[in-house]
JSON list of C-alpha atoms in Angstrom, two decimals:
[
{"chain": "A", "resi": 1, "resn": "UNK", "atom": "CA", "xyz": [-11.97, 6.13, 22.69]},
{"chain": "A", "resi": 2, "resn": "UNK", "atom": "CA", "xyz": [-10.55, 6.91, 19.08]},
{"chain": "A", "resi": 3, "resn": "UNK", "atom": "CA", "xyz": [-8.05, 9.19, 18.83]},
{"chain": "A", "resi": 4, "resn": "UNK", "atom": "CA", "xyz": [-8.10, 12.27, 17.10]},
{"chain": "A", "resi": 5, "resn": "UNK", "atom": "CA", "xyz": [-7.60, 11.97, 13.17]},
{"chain": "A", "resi": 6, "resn": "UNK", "atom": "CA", "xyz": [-7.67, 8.50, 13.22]},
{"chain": "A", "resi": 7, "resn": "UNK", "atom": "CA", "xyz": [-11.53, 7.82, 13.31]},
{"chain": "A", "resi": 8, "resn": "UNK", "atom": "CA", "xyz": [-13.57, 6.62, 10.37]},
{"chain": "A", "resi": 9, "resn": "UNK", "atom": "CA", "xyz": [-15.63, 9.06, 8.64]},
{"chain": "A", "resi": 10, "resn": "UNK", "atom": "CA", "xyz": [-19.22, 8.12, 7.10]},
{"chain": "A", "resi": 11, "resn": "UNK", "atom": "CA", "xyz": [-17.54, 7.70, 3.34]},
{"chain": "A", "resi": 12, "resn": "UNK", "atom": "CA", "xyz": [-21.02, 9.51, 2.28]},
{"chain": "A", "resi": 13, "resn": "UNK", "atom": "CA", "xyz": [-20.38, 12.81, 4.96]},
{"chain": "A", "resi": 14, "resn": "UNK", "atom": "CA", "xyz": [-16.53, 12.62, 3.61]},
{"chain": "A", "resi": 15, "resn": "UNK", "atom": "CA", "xyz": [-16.67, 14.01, 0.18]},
{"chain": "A", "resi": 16, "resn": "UNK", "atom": "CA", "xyz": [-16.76, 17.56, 0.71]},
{"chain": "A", "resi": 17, "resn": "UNK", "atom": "CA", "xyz": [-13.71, 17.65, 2.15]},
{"chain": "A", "resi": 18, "resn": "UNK", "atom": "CA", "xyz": [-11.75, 15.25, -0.37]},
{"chain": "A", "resi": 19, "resn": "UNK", "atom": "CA", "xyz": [-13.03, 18.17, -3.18]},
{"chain": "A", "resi": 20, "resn": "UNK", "atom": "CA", "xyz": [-12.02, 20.91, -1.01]},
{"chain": "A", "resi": 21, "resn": "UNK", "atom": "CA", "xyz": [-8.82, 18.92, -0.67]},
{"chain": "A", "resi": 22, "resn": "UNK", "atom": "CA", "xyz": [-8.47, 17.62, -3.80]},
{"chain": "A", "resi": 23, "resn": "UNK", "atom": "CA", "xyz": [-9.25, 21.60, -5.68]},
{"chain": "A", "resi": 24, "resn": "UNK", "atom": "CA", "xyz": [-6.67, 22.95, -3.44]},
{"chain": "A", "resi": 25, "resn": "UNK", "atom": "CA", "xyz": [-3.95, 20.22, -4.52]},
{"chain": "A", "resi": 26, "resn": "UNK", "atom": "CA", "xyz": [-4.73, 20.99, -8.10]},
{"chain": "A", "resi": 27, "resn": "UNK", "atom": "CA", "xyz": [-4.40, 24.83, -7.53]},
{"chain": "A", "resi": 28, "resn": "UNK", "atom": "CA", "xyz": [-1.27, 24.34, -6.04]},
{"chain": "A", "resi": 29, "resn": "UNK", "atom": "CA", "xyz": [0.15, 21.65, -8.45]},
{"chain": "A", "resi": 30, "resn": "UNK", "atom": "CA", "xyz": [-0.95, 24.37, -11.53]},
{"chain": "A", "resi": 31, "resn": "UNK", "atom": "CA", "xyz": [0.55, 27.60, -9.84]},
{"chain": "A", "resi": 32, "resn": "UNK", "atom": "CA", "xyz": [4.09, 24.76, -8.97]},
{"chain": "A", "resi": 33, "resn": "UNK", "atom": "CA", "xyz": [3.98, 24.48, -12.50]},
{"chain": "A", "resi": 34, "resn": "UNK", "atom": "CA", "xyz": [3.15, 27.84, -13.55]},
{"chain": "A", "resi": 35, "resn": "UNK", "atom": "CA", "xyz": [5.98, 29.18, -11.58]},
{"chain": "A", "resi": 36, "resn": "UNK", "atom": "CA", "xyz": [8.69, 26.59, -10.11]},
{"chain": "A", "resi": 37, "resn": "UNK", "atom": "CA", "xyz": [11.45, 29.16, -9.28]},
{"chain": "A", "resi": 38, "resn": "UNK", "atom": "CA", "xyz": [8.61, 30.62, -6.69]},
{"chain": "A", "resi": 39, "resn": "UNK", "atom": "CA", "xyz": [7.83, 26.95, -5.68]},
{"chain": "A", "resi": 40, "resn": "UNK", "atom": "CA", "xyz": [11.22, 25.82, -4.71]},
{"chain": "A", "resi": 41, "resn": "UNK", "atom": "CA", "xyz": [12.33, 29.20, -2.65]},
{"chain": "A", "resi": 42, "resn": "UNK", "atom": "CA", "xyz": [9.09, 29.04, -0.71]},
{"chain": "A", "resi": 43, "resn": "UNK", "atom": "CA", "xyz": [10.00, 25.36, -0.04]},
{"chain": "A", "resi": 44, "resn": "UNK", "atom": "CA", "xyz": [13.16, 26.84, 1.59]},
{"chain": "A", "resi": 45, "resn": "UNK", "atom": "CA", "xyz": [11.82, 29.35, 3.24]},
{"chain": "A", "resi": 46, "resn": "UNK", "atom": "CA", "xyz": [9.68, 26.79, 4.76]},
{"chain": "A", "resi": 47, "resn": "UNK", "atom": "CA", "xyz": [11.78, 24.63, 5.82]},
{"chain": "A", "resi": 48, "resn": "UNK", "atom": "CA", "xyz": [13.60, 27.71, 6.93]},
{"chain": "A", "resi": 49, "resn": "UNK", "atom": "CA", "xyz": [10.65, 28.21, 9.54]},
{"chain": "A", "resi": 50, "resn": "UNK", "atom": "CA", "xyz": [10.47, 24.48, 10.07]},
{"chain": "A", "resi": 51, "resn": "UNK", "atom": "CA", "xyz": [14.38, 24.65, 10.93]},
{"chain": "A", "resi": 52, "resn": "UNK", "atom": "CA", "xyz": [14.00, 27.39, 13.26]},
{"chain": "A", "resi": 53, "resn": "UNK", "atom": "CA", "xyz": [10.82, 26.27, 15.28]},
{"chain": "A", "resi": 54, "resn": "UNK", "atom": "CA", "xyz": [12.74, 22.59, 15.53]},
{"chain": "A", "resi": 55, "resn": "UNK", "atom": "CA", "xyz": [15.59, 24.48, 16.93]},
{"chain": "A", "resi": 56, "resn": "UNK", "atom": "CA", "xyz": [13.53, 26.15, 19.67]},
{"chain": "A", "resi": 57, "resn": "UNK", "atom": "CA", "xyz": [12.25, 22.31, 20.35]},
{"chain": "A", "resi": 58, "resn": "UNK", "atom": "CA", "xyz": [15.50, 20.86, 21.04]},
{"chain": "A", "resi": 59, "resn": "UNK", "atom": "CA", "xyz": [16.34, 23.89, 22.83]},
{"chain": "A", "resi": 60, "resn": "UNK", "atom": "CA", "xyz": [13.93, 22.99, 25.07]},
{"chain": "A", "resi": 61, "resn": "UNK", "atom": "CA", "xyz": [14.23, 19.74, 25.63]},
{"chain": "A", "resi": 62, "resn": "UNK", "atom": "CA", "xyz": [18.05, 20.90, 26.66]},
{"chain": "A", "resi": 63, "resn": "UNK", "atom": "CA", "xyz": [16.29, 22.33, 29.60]},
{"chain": "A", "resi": 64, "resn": "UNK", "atom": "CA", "xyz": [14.68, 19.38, 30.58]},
{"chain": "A", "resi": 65, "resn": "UNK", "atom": "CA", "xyz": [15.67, 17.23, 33.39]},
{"chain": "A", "resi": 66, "resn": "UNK", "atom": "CA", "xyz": [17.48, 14.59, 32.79]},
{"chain": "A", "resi": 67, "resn": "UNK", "atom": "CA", "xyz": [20.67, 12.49, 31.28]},
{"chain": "A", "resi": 68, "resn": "UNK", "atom": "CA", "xyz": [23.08, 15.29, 30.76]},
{"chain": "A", "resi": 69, "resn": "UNK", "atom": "CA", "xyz": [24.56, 14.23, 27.85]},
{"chain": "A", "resi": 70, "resn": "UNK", "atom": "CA", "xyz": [21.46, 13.56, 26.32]},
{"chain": "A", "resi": 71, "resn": "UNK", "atom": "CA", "xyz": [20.82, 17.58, 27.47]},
{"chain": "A", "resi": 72, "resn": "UNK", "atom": "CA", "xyz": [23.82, 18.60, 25.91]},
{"chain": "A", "resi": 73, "resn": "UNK", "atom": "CA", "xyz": [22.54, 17.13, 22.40]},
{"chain": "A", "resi": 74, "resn": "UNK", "atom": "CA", "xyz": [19.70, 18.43, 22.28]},
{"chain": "A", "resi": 75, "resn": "UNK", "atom": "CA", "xyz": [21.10, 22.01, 23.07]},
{"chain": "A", "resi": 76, "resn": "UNK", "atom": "CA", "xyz": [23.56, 21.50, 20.31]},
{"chain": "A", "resi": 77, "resn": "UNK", "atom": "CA", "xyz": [20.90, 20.25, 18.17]},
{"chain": "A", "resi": 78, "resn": "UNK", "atom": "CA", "xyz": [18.86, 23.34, 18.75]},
{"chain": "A", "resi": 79, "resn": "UNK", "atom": "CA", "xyz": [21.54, 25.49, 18.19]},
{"chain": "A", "resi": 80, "resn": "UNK", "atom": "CA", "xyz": [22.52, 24.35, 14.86]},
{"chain": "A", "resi": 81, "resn": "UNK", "atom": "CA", "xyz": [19.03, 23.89, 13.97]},
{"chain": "A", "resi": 82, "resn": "UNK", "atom": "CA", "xyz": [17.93, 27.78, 14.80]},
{"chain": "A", "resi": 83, "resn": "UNK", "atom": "CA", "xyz": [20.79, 28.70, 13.05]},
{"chain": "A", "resi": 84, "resn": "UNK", "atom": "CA", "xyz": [20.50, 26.60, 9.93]},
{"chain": "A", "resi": 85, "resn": "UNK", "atom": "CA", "xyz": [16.83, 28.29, 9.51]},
{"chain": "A", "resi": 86, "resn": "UNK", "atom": "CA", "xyz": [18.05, 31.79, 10.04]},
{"chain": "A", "resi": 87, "resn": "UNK", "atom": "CA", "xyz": [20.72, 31.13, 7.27]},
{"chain": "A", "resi": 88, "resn": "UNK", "atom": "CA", "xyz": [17.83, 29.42, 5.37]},
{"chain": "A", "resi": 89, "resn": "UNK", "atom": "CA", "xyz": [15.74, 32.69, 5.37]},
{"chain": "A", "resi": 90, "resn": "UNK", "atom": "CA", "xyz": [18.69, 34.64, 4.87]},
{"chain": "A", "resi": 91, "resn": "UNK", "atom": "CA", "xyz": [20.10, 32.75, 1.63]},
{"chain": "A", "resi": 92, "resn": "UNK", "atom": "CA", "xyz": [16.89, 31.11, 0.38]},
{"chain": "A", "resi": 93, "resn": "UNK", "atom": "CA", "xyz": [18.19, 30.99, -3.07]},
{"chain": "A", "resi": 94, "resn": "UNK", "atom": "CA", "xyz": [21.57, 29.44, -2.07]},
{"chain": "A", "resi": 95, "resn": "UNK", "atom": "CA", "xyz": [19.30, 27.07, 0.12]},
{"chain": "A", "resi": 96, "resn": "UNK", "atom": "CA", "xyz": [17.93, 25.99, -3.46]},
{"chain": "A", "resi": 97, "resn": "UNK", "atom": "CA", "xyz": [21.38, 25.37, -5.05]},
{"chain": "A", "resi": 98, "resn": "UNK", "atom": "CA", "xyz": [22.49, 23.13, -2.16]},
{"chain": "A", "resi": 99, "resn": "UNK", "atom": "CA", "xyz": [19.77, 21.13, -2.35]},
{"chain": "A", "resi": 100, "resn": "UNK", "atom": "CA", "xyz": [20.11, 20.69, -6.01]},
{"chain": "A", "resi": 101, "resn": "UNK", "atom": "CA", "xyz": [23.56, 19.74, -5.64]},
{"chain": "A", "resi": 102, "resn": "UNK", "atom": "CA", "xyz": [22.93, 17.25, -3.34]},
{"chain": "A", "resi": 103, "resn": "UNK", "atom": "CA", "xyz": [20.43, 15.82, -5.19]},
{"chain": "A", "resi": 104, "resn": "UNK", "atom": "CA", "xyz": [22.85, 15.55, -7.95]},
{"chain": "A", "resi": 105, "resn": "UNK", "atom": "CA", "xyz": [26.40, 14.51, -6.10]},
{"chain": "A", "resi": 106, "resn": "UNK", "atom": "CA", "xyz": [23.23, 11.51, -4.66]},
{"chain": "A", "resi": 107, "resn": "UNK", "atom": "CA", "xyz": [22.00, 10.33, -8.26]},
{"chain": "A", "resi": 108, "resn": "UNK", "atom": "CA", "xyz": [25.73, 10.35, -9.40]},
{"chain": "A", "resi": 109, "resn": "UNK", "atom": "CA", "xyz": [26.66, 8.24, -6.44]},
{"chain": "A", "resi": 110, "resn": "UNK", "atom": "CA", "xyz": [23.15, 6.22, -6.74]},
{"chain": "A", "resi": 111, "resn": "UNK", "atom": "CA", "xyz": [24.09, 5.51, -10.51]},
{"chain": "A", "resi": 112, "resn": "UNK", "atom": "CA", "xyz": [27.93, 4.62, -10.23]},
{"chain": "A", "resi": 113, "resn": "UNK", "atom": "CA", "xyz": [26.81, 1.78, -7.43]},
{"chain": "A", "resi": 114, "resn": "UNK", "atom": "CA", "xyz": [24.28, 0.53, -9.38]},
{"chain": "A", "resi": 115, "resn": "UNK", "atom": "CA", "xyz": [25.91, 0.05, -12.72]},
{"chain": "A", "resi": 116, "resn": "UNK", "atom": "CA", "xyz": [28.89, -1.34, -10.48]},
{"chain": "A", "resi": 117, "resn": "UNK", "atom": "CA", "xyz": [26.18, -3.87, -8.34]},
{"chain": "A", "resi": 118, "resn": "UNK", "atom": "CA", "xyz": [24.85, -4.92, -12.18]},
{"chain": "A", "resi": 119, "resn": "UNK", "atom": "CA", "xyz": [28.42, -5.52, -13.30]},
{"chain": "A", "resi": 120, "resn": "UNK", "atom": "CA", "xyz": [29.45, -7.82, -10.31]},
{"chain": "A", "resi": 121, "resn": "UNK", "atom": "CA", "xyz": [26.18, -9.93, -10.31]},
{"chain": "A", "resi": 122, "resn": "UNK", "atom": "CA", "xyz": [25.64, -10.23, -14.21]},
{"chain": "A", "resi": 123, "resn": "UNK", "atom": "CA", "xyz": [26.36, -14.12, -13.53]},
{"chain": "A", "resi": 124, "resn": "UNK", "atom": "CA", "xyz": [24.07, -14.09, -10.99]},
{"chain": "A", "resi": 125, "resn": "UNK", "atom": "CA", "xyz": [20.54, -12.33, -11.63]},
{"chain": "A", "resi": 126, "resn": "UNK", "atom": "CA", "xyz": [19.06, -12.15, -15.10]},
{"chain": "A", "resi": 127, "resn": "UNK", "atom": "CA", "xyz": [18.00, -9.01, -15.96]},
{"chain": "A", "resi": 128, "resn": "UNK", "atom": "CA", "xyz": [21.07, -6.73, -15.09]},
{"chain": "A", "resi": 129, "resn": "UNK", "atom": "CA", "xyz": [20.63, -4.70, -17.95]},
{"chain": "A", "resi": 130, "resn": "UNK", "atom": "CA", "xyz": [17.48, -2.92, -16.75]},
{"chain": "A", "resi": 131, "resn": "UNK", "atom": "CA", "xyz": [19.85, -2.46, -13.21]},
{"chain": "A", "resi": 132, "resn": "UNK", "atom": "CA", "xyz": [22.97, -0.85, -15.20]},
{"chain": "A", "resi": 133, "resn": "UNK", "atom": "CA", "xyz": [20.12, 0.72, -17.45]},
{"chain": "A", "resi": 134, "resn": "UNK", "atom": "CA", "xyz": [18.60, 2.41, -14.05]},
{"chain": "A", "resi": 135, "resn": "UNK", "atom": "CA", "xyz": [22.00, 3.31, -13.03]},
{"chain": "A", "resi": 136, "resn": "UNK", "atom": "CA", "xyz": [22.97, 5.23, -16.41]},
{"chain": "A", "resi": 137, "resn": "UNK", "atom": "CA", "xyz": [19.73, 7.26, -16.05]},
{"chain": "A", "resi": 138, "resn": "UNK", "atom": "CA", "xyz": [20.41, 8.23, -12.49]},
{"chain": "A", "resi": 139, "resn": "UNK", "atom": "CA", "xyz": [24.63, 9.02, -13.33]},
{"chain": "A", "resi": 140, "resn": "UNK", "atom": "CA", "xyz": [23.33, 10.91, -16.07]},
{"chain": "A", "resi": 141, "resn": "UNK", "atom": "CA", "xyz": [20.64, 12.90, -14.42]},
{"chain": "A", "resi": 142, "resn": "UNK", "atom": "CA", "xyz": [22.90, 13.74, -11.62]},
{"chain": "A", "resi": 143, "resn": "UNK", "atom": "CA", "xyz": [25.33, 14.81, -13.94]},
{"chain": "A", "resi": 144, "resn": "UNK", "atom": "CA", "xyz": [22.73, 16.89, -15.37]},
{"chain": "A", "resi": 145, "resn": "UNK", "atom": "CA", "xyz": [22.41, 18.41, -12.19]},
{"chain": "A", "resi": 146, "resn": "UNK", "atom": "CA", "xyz": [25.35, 19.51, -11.18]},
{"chain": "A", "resi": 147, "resn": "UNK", "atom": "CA", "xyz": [26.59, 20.96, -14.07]},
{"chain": "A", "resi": 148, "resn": "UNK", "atom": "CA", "xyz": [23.24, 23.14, -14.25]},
{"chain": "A", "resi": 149, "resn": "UNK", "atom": "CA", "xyz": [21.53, 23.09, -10.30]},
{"chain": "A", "resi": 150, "resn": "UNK", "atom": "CA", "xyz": [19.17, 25.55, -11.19]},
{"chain": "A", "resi": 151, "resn": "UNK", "atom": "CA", "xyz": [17.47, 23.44, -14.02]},
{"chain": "A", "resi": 152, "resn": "UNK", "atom": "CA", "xyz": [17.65, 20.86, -11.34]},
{"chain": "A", "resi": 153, "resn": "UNK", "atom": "CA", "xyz": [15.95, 22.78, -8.77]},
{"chain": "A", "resi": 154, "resn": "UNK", "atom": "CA", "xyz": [13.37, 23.65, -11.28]},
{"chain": "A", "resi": 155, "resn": "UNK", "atom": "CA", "xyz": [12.71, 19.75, -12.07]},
{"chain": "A", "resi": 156, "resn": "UNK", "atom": "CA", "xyz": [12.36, 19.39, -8.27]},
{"chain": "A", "resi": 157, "resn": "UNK", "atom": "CA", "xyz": [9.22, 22.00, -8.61]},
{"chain": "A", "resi": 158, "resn": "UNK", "atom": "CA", "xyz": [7.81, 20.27, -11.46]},
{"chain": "A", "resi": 159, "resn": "UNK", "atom": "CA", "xyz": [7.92, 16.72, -9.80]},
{"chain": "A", "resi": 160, "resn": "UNK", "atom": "CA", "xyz": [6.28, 18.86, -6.78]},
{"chain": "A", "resi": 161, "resn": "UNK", "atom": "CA", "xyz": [3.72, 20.21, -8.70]},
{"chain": "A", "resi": 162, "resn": "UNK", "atom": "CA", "xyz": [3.21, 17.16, -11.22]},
{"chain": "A", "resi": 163, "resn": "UNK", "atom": "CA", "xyz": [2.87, 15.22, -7.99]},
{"chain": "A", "resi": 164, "resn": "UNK", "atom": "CA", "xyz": [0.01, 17.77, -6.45]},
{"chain": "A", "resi": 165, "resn": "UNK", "atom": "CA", "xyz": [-1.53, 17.93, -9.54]},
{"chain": "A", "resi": 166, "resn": "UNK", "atom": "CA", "xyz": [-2.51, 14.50, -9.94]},
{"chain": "A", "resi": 167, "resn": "UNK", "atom": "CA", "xyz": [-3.11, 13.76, -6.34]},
{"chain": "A", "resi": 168, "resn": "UNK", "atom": "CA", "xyz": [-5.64, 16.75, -6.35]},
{"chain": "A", "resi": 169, "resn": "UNK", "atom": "CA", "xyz": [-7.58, 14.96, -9.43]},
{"chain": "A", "resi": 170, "resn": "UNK", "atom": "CA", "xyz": [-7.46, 11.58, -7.28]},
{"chain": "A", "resi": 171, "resn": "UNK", "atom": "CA", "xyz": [-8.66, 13.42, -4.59]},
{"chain": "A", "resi": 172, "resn": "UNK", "atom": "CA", "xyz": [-11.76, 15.10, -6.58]},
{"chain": "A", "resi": 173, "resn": "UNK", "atom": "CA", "xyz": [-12.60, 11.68, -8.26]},
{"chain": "A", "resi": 174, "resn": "UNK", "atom": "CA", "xyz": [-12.74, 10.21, -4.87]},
{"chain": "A", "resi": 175, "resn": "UNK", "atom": "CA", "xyz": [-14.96, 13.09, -3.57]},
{"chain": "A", "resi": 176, "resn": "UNK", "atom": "CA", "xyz": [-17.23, 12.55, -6.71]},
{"chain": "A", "resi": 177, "resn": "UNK", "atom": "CA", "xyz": [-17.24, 8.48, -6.00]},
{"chain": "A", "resi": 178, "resn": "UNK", "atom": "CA", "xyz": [-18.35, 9.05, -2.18]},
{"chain": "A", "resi": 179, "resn": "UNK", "atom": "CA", "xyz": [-21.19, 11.70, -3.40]},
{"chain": "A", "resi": 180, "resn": "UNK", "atom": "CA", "xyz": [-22.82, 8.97, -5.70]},
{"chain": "A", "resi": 181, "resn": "UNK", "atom": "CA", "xyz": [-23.00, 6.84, -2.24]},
{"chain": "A", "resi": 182, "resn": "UNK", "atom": "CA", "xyz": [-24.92, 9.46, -0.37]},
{"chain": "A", "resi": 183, "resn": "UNK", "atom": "CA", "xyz": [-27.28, 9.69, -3.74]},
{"chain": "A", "resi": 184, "resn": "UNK", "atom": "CA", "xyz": [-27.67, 5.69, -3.63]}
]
């Protein structure tokens, strides 16, 4: 018996949906683009939602028989989670700047180890310059970052909707490669 989103589709009875799919990734890539300080607050309020209904889960599973200590995480869990989201969808825009910062204190931290893992083996891989290279970007973009974590929330849009966009034009020439099948 296959399970449910896991079975094969005829390729030739498939590409109506990758369009559908694939227009709908494009619209949303465009209107990330168009407008990435919308983009990233309804990223937090989603995962404001996403916080909240998680909460309720562990919650739950607090209720459930079983280990009690196991119980007793989950009901903290749930807790923190419900409350995270409500402060999510209370704050959405400070919700932003955290994540920017900690997508900036991470490249800073990413970029020191690297230029430091480059120093210590220069005697022992060729090609260290590319590693201390990689770390100087990412130092430099988290720098970047933190100084200014709005410009860095904004990038985080635009990689979102750069990403969508060209997904959703993968996604449409796939659906026009499985249409010539059903025409052969």
């Amino acid at each position: 018996m296959p399970l449910v989103g896991l079975t094969v589709v005829e390729p030739r009875l498939a590409w109506p949906l990758a369009a559908v799919r694939g227009v709908f990734a494009i619209l949303f890539g465009v209107l990330a683009l168009i407008w990435p300080g919308a983009t990233v607050l309804a990223l937090a309020i989603i995962y404001g939602i996403y916080a909240i209904i998680d909460g309720i889960g562990g919650l739950m599973q607090a209720f459930r028989p079983g280990d009690a200590a196991h119980r007793a995480a989950y009901g903290v869990l749930g807790v923190l989670g419900i409350a995270a989201g409500v402060l999510v969808l209370l704050w959405p825009g400070i919700t932003v700047l955290v994540l920017a910062f900690l997508v900036g204190f991470w490249a800073i931290f990413t970029g020191i180890v690297e230029i430091v893992a480059a120093i210590r083996l220069r005697k022992q891989i060729e090609g260290e310059a590319f590693l201390i290279a990689a770390g100087a970007l990412s130092l430099i973009a988290g720098i970047v970052i933190v100084i200014n974590p709005i410009a860095g929330a904004y990038g985080i849009a635009l990689l979102v909707g750069i990403y969508a966009l060209l997904y959703g034009i993968m996604l449409l020439v796939l659906a026009f490669r499985l249409r010539k099948l059903t025409r052969a």
